[in-house]
Short mmCIF file of C-alpha atoms in Angstrom, two decimals:
data_model
loop_
_atom_site.label_atom_id
_atom_site.label_comp_id
_atom_site.label_asym_id
_atom_site.label_seq_id
_atom_site.Cartn_x
_atom_site.Cartn_y
_atom_site.Cartn_z
CA UNK A 1 -24.11 82.60 19.98
CA UNK A 2 -22.72 85.99 18.91
CA UNK A 3 -20.44 86.01 21.96
CA UNK A 4 -19.22 82.50 21.15
CA UNK A 5 -18.43 83.50 17.57
CA UNK A 6 -16.56 86.59 18.74
CA UNK A 7 -14.58 84.53 21.25
CA UNK A 8 -13.78 81.95 18.57
CA UNK A 9 -12.56 84.62 16.16
CA UNK A 10 -10.42 86.30 18.82
CA UNK A 11 -9.01 82.90 19.74
CA UNK A 12 -8.03 82.34 16.11
CA UNK A 13 -6.25 85.72 16.02
CA UNK A 14 -4.27 84.86 19.11
CA UNK A 15 -3.40 81.35 17.98
CA UNK A 16 -6.09 79.37 19.72
CA UNK A 17 -4.61 79.58 23.19
CA UNK A 18 -2.29 77.06 24.77
CA UNK A 19 0.72 78.64 23.12
CA UNK A 20 -0.36 77.66 19.63
CA UNK A 21 0.92 79.88 16.80
CA UNK A 22 -1.52 82.11 14.93
CA UNK A 23 0.38 81.71 11.65
CA UNK A 24 3.64 80.54 10.11
CA UNK A 25 6.24 82.48 8.14
CA UNK A 26 5.71 81.33 4.56
CA UNK A 27 8.17 83.63 2.74
CA UNK A 28 10.69 86.37 3.47
CA UNK A 29 11.43 89.05 0.89
CA UNK A 30 14.31 91.53 0.69
CA UNK A 31 14.38 94.47 -1.74
CA UNK A 32 18.03 95.57 -1.92
CA UNK A 33 17.32 98.42 -4.39
CA UNK A 34 14.24 100.48 -3.60
CA UNK A 35 11.33 99.71 -5.96
CA UNK A 36 13.26 96.98 -7.82
CA UNK A 37 12.36 93.30 -7.81
CA UNK A 38 12.60 91.49 -4.49
CA UNK A 39 14.58 88.44 -3.40
CA UNK A 40 12.90 85.49 -1.70
CA UNK A 41 15.24 84.19 1.01
CA UNK A 42 15.04 81.35 3.52
CA UNK A 43 16.16 83.52 6.42
CA UNK A 44 17.00 87.16 7.09
CA UNK A 45 19.03 88.85 9.83
CA UNK A 46 17.49 91.72 11.78
CA UNK A 47 19.46 94.98 11.85
CA UNK A 48 18.80 98.40 13.35
CA UNK A 49 17.03 99.49 10.14
CA UNK A 50 15.08 96.35 9.20
CA UNK A 51 16.24 93.20 7.43
CA UNK A 52 19.86 93.31 6.35
CA UNK A 53 20.26 94.61 2.77
CA UNK A 54 16.66 95.79 2.52
CA UNK A 55 16.40 99.09 0.57
CA UNK A 56 20.09 99.78 1.17
CA UNK A 57 20.35 101.21 -2.36
CA UNK A 58 18.19 103.58 -4.39
CA UNK A 59 18.34 104.95 -7.94
CA UNK A 60 18.16 108.75 -8.10
CA UNK A 61 17.75 111.35 -10.85
CA UNK A 62 20.09 114.22 -11.68
CA UNK A 63 18.71 116.19 -8.70
CA UNK A 64 19.23 113.31 -6.28
CA UNK A 65 15.53 112.51 -6.01
CA UNK A 66 14.66 108.82 -5.53
CA UNK A 67 13.00 106.86 -8.32
CA UNK A 68 10.06 104.67 -7.38
CA UNK A 69 7.70 102.56 -9.44
CA UNK A 70 5.04 105.24 -9.02
CA UNK A 71 6.96 107.32 -11.60
CA UNK A 72 9.30 104.73 -13.13
CA UNK A 73 7.42 101.42 -13.39
CA UNK A 74 10.37 99.93 -15.33
CA UNK A 75 12.05 99.50 -11.93
CA UNK A 76 9.84 96.42 -11.53
CA UNK A 77 11.90 94.66 -14.22
CA UNK A 78 15.26 95.25 -12.55
CA UNK A 79 16.42 92.00 -10.95
CA UNK A 80 18.90 92.03 -8.09
CA UNK A 81 21.02 89.23 -6.64
CA UNK A 82 23.22 88.94 -3.58
CA UNK A 83 25.47 86.02 -2.54
CA UNK A 84 23.31 83.35 -0.84
CA UNK A 85 25.51 83.52 2.26
CA UNK A 86 24.72 87.26 2.60
CA UNK A 87 21.67 86.30 4.68
CA UNK A 88 23.55 84.21 7.22
CA UNK A 89 23.99 85.52 10.74
CA UNK A 90 27.00 87.83 11.14
CA UNK A 91 28.20 87.30 7.53
CA UNK A 92 30.83 89.78 6.39
CA UNK A 93 31.37 90.50 2.67
CA UNK A 94 34.75 90.36 0.95
CA UNK A 95 36.00 92.44 -2.00
CA UNK A 96 34.93 89.55 -4.25
CA UNK A 97 31.25 89.78 -3.27
CA UNK A 98 28.87 91.78 -5.45
CA UNK A 99 25.36 93.07 -5.84
CA UNK A 100 24.41 91.73 -9.29
CA UNK A 101 21.86 93.69 -11.33
CA UNK A 102 20.04 92.62 -14.50
CA UNK A 103 17.31 94.13 -16.66
CA UNK A 104 15.83 93.45 -20.11
CA UNK A 105 18.14 94.56 -22.92
CA UNK A 106 20.98 95.40 -20.53
CA UNK A 107 24.33 93.79 -19.78
CA UNK A 108 24.81 92.47 -16.25
CA UNK A 109 26.02 95.09 -13.77
CA UNK A 110 28.11 94.09 -10.76
CA UNK A 111 28.49 96.40 -7.77
CA UNK A 112 31.17 95.46 -5.19
CA UNK A 113 29.78 95.16 -1.67
CA UNK A 114 33.08 96.48 -0.33
CA UNK A 115 34.72 99.38 -2.15
CA UNK A 116 35.95 102.93 -1.70
CA UNK A 117 33.04 105.32 -2.18
CA UNK A 118 32.68 108.97 -2.92
CA UNK A 119 29.81 110.72 -1.20
CA UNK A 120 27.12 112.78 -2.88
CA UNK A 121 24.89 115.24 -1.07
CA UNK A 122 21.23 116.17 -1.45
CA UNK A 123 19.89 112.66 -1.94
CA UNK A 124 16.18 112.69 -1.09
CA UNK A 125 13.52 110.09 -0.39
CA UNK A 126 10.15 111.63 0.41
CA UNK A 127 10.65 114.02 3.34
CA UNK A 128 14.24 112.92 4.09
CA UNK A 129 17.38 114.29 2.50
CA UNK A 130 21.03 113.68 3.24
CA UNK A 131 24.26 112.33 1.82
CA UNK A 132 24.78 108.85 0.34
CA UNK A 133 27.55 106.75 -1.16
CA UNK A 134 27.77 106.99 -4.94
CA UNK A 135 28.21 103.60 -6.62
CA UNK A 136 30.22 105.10 -9.45
CA UNK A 137 30.30 105.90 -13.16
CA UNK A 138 29.59 102.41 -14.49
CA UNK A 139 26.41 102.09 -12.44
CA UNK A 140 25.39 105.62 -13.40
CA UNK A 141 25.85 104.85 -17.10
CA UNK A 142 23.91 101.58 -16.78
CA UNK A 143 20.87 103.16 -15.10
CA UNK A 144 21.04 106.28 -17.30
CA UNK A 145 20.88 104.04 -20.37
CA UNK A 146 18.06 101.97 -18.92
CA UNK A 147 15.89 104.98 -18.04
CA UNK A 148 17.00 107.21 -20.89
CA UNK A 149 17.97 110.08 -18.59
CA UNK A 150 20.77 110.88 -16.12
CA UNK A 151 20.57 108.53 -13.15
CA UNK A 152 22.80 107.31 -10.34
CA UNK A 153 22.82 104.35 -7.97
CA UNK A 154 23.52 105.34 -4.38
CA UNK A 155 23.88 103.44 -1.12
CA UNK A 156 22.71 104.52 2.32
CA UNK A 157 25.53 106.05 4.35
CA UNK A 158 25.01 104.59 7.81
CA UNK A 159 28.25 106.11 9.09
CA UNK A 160 26.82 109.62 9.08
CA UNK A 161 23.11 109.47 8.23
CA UNK A 162 20.03 108.52 10.23
CA UNK A 163 16.51 108.37 8.81
CA UNK A 164 14.00 108.10 11.66
CA UNK A 165 10.57 106.55 11.40
CA UNK A 166 7.53 108.75 11.98
CA UNK A 167 7.59 109.37 15.76
CA UNK A 168 3.78 109.59 15.83
CA UNK A 169 3.74 105.84 15.13
CA UNK A 170 7.17 104.46 16.06
CA UNK A 171 9.39 106.59 18.28
CA UNK A 172 13.12 105.81 18.24
CA UNK A 173 13.28 103.48 15.21
CA UNK A 174 15.10 104.09 11.93
CA UNK A 175 15.14 102.95 8.31
CA UNK A 176 17.24 103.25 5.16
CA UNK A 177 15.47 103.90 1.84
CA UNK A 178 12.19 102.11 2.55
CA UNK A 179 9.11 104.32 2.45
CA UNK A 180 8.13 104.56 6.11
CA UNK A 181 8.81 101.59 8.40
CA UNK A 182 11.34 98.74 8.71
CA UNK A 183 9.02 95.76 8.04
CA UNK A 184 5.79 95.02 6.22
CA UNK A 185 3.82 91.88 7.03
CA UNK A 186 0.93 90.44 5.01
CA UNK A 187 -0.89 87.12 5.00
CA UNK A 188 -1.62 84.59 2.28
CA UNK A 189 -5.17 84.45 3.61
CA UNK A 190 -5.64 88.13 2.83
CA UNK A 191 -4.38 87.70 -0.72
CA UNK A 192 -6.54 84.60 -1.24
CA UNK A 193 -9.62 86.46 -0.04
CA UNK A 194 -8.88 89.36 -2.36
CA UNK A 195 -8.28 87.06 -5.34
CA UNK A 196 -11.64 85.38 -4.79
CA UNK A 197 -13.37 88.61 -5.79
CA UNK A 198 -10.94 89.92 -8.43
CA UNK A 199 -11.66 89.13 -12.08
CA UNK A 200 -7.93 88.51 -12.60
CA UNK A 201 -6.00 87.21 -9.56
CA UNK A 202 -2.84 89.06 -8.56
CA UNK A 203 0.32 87.65 -6.95
CA UNK A 204 1.68 88.82 -3.61
CA UNK A 205 4.55 90.68 -5.31
CA UNK A 206 2.07 93.49 -6.04
CA UNK A 207 2.14 94.32 -2.32
CA UNK A 208 5.90 93.89 -1.71
CA UNK A 209 5.82 92.57 1.89
CA UNK A 210 8.95 91.60 3.81
CA UNK A 211 7.20 88.86 5.79
CA UNK A 212 4.47 86.70 4.26
CA UNK A 213 2.60 84.49 6.72
CA UNK A 214 0.08 81.72 6.19
CA UNK A 215 -2.44 79.84 8.29
CA UNK A 216 -4.46 82.78 9.65
CA UNK A 217 -7.80 84.31 8.74
CA UNK A 218 -7.86 86.99 6.01
CA UNK A 219 -6.73 90.38 7.31
CA UNK A 220 -5.92 89.02 10.77
CA UNK A 221 -2.63 90.91 10.52
CA UNK A 222 -4.59 94.19 10.79
CA UNK A 223 -5.16 93.45 14.46
CA UNK A 224 -1.70 92.22 15.45
CA UNK A 225 -0.45 94.72 18.01
CA UNK A 226 2.41 92.58 19.35
CA UNK A 227 3.72 89.38 17.79
CA UNK A 228 6.71 87.13 18.41
CA UNK A 229 8.75 85.35 15.74
CA UNK A 230 11.81 83.36 16.88
CA UNK A 231 11.74 85.20 20.24
CA UNK A 232 11.86 88.57 18.48
CA UNK A 233 9.11 91.04 19.36
CA UNK A 234 7.44 92.88 16.50
CA UNK A 235 4.97 95.70 17.06
CA UNK A 236 2.19 96.54 14.61
CA UNK A 237 2.49 100.30 14.30
CA UNK A 238 0.42 101.29 11.26
CA UNK A 239 -1.87 99.67 8.72
CA UNK A 240 -0.23 99.95 5.31
CA UNK A 241 -2.10 102.41 3.12
CA UNK A 242 -1.42 101.51 -0.49
CA UNK A 243 -0.19 103.77 -3.25
CA UNK A 244 -0.15 103.17 -7.02
CA UNK A 245 2.41 100.33 -6.92
CA UNK A 246 -0.05 97.42 -6.36
CA UNK A 247 -1.67 98.34 -9.69
CA UNK A 248 1.63 97.80 -11.54
CA UNK A 249 2.19 94.32 -13.01
CA UNK A 250 5.55 93.29 -11.59
CA UNK A 251 6.26 90.96 -14.52
CA UNK A 252 6.02 93.60 -17.28
CA UNK A 253 5.87 96.98 -15.52
CA UNK A 254 2.46 97.84 -17.00
CA UNK A 255 0.09 99.77 -14.69
CA UNK A 256 -3.65 99.12 -14.43
CA UNK A 257 -6.49 99.87 -12.01
CA UNK A 258 -6.64 96.62 -10.02
CA UNK A 259 -6.47 95.49 -7.28
CA UNK A 260 -6.90 99.01 -5.85
CA UNK A 261 -10.30 99.51 -7.48
CA UNK A 262 -11.68 96.39 -5.79
CA UNK A 263 -9.90 97.11 -2.48
CA UNK A 264 -11.71 100.45 -2.47
CA UNK A 265 -15.01 98.58 -1.99
CA UNK A 266 -14.06 96.83 1.26
CA UNK A 267 -10.58 97.89 2.44
CA UNK A 268 -10.93 101.67 2.41
CA UNK A 269 -11.10 104.15 5.27
CA UNK A 270 -14.74 104.62 4.42
CA UNK A 271 -15.42 100.95 5.19
CA UNK A 272 -12.81 100.08 7.82
CA UNK A 273 -12.47 103.40 9.62
CA UNK A 274 -15.58 105.51 8.95
CA UNK A 275 -14.70 107.98 11.70
CA UNK A 276 -11.44 108.90 9.96
CA UNK A 277 -11.05 111.67 7.42
CA UNK A 278 -9.22 110.19 4.43
CA UNK A 279 -11.93 108.13 2.76
CA UNK A 280 -9.92 107.22 -0.35
CA UNK A 281 -7.05 105.35 1.31
CA UNK A 282 -6.99 101.56 0.95
CA UNK A 283 -5.12 99.18 3.24
CA UNK A 284 -3.31 95.89 2.77
CA UNK A 285 -0.74 94.62 5.29
CA UNK A 286 0.62 95.94 8.56
CA UNK A 287 3.80 97.93 9.14
CA UNK A 288 6.03 96.61 11.92
CA UNK A 289 9.02 97.55 14.01
CA UNK A 290 11.19 95.08 15.93
CA UNK A 291 12.03 95.90 19.55
CA UNK A 292 15.29 93.95 19.43
CA UNK A 293 16.56 96.08 16.53
CA UNK A 294 17.19 98.81 19.10
CA UNK A 295 19.57 96.71 21.15
CA UNK A 296 21.60 94.61 18.75
CA UNK A 297 21.87 92.84 15.42
CA UNK A 298 22.47 89.35 14.11
CA UNK A 299 19.26 87.56 15.12
CA UNK A 300 17.34 86.04 12.25
CA UNK A 301 13.86 84.95 11.35
CA UNK A 302 13.38 81.97 9.04
CA UNK A 303 10.78 80.56 6.71
CA UNK A 304 8.76 78.10 8.78
CA UNK A 305 9.02 80.07 12.01
CA UNK A 306 5.74 80.15 13.97
CA UNK A 307 4.10 83.52 14.59
CA UNK A 308 2.64 84.06 18.06
CA UNK A 309 0.21 86.91 18.70
CA UNK A 310 0.83 88.39 22.15
CA UNK A 311 -1.54 91.32 21.95
CA UNK A 312 -4.27 92.28 19.46
CA UNK A 313 -6.21 95.44 18.63
CA UNK A 314 -9.93 95.16 19.24
CA UNK A 315 -10.79 96.23 15.69
CA UNK A 316 -9.35 97.76 12.51
CA UNK A 317 -10.77 101.06 13.66
CA UNK A 318 -8.51 100.88 16.73
CA UNK A 319 -5.40 99.92 14.75
CA UNK A 320 -3.19 102.93 13.83
CA UNK A 321 -3.41 103.97 10.17
#
């Protein structure tokens, strides 16, 4: 009986056999400015650094250090828009296309997607530092007013800068201003299971995934070593250990203690990976890289695409974290 249950569970992770999908893409999210509100889109092109437009911009302080919600939770209230056609395959912006930025109490800010830029040096995000394009005085004044201290909006300078992923987990891949890896996947089943035990349910925006899937068992994504979406191959390279951000209400920017406090009881290293050292980490979602991002751009994934599991880890303890 135990063997049958194990086989049944493994079958569900792999999609039930016979080429059946294990899940379906429910939503796709892009975060053009690091730590600001995300955009839900119907499709997203794959580039060499992740989804197009994802974390291409970041707000920095007077020393060039990146702001994140960990220190500036007001970033959660900054809304960003791009032209709807910006997510079409091979779309090229014109001088009339803008990144549109809004926040409570602020006038609308428009940043041209094509413009002459000056470059500033010593921009830093975690361990990386380099040069970036400065989006100018108007953007600087807007963000300085919003945060009440000198701030600038900068854009990743692909022409001269490369930010590699951690080679211990993903050799040869690169990112822009995201924390660590190009893609984050999470499942609706995982959120539903968490909300069943929380006193106050939380929405998925607390976890800021790029790809939200539905139709699989809770936390199945932990074990996805290789998956295919629209003939693109994604590799699960590291369980996503969560920082302070999931405790910040994305509607008002107010921090709390949940859901991390509850996740600590069943999604911590101590529970999932008892042989590992860091007992206080909690996990939700799986970081991915896309093999095709190394060889070309322009392919897209779409809401509604089936997700096929090609290879699975035997257990969460085996999955990299």
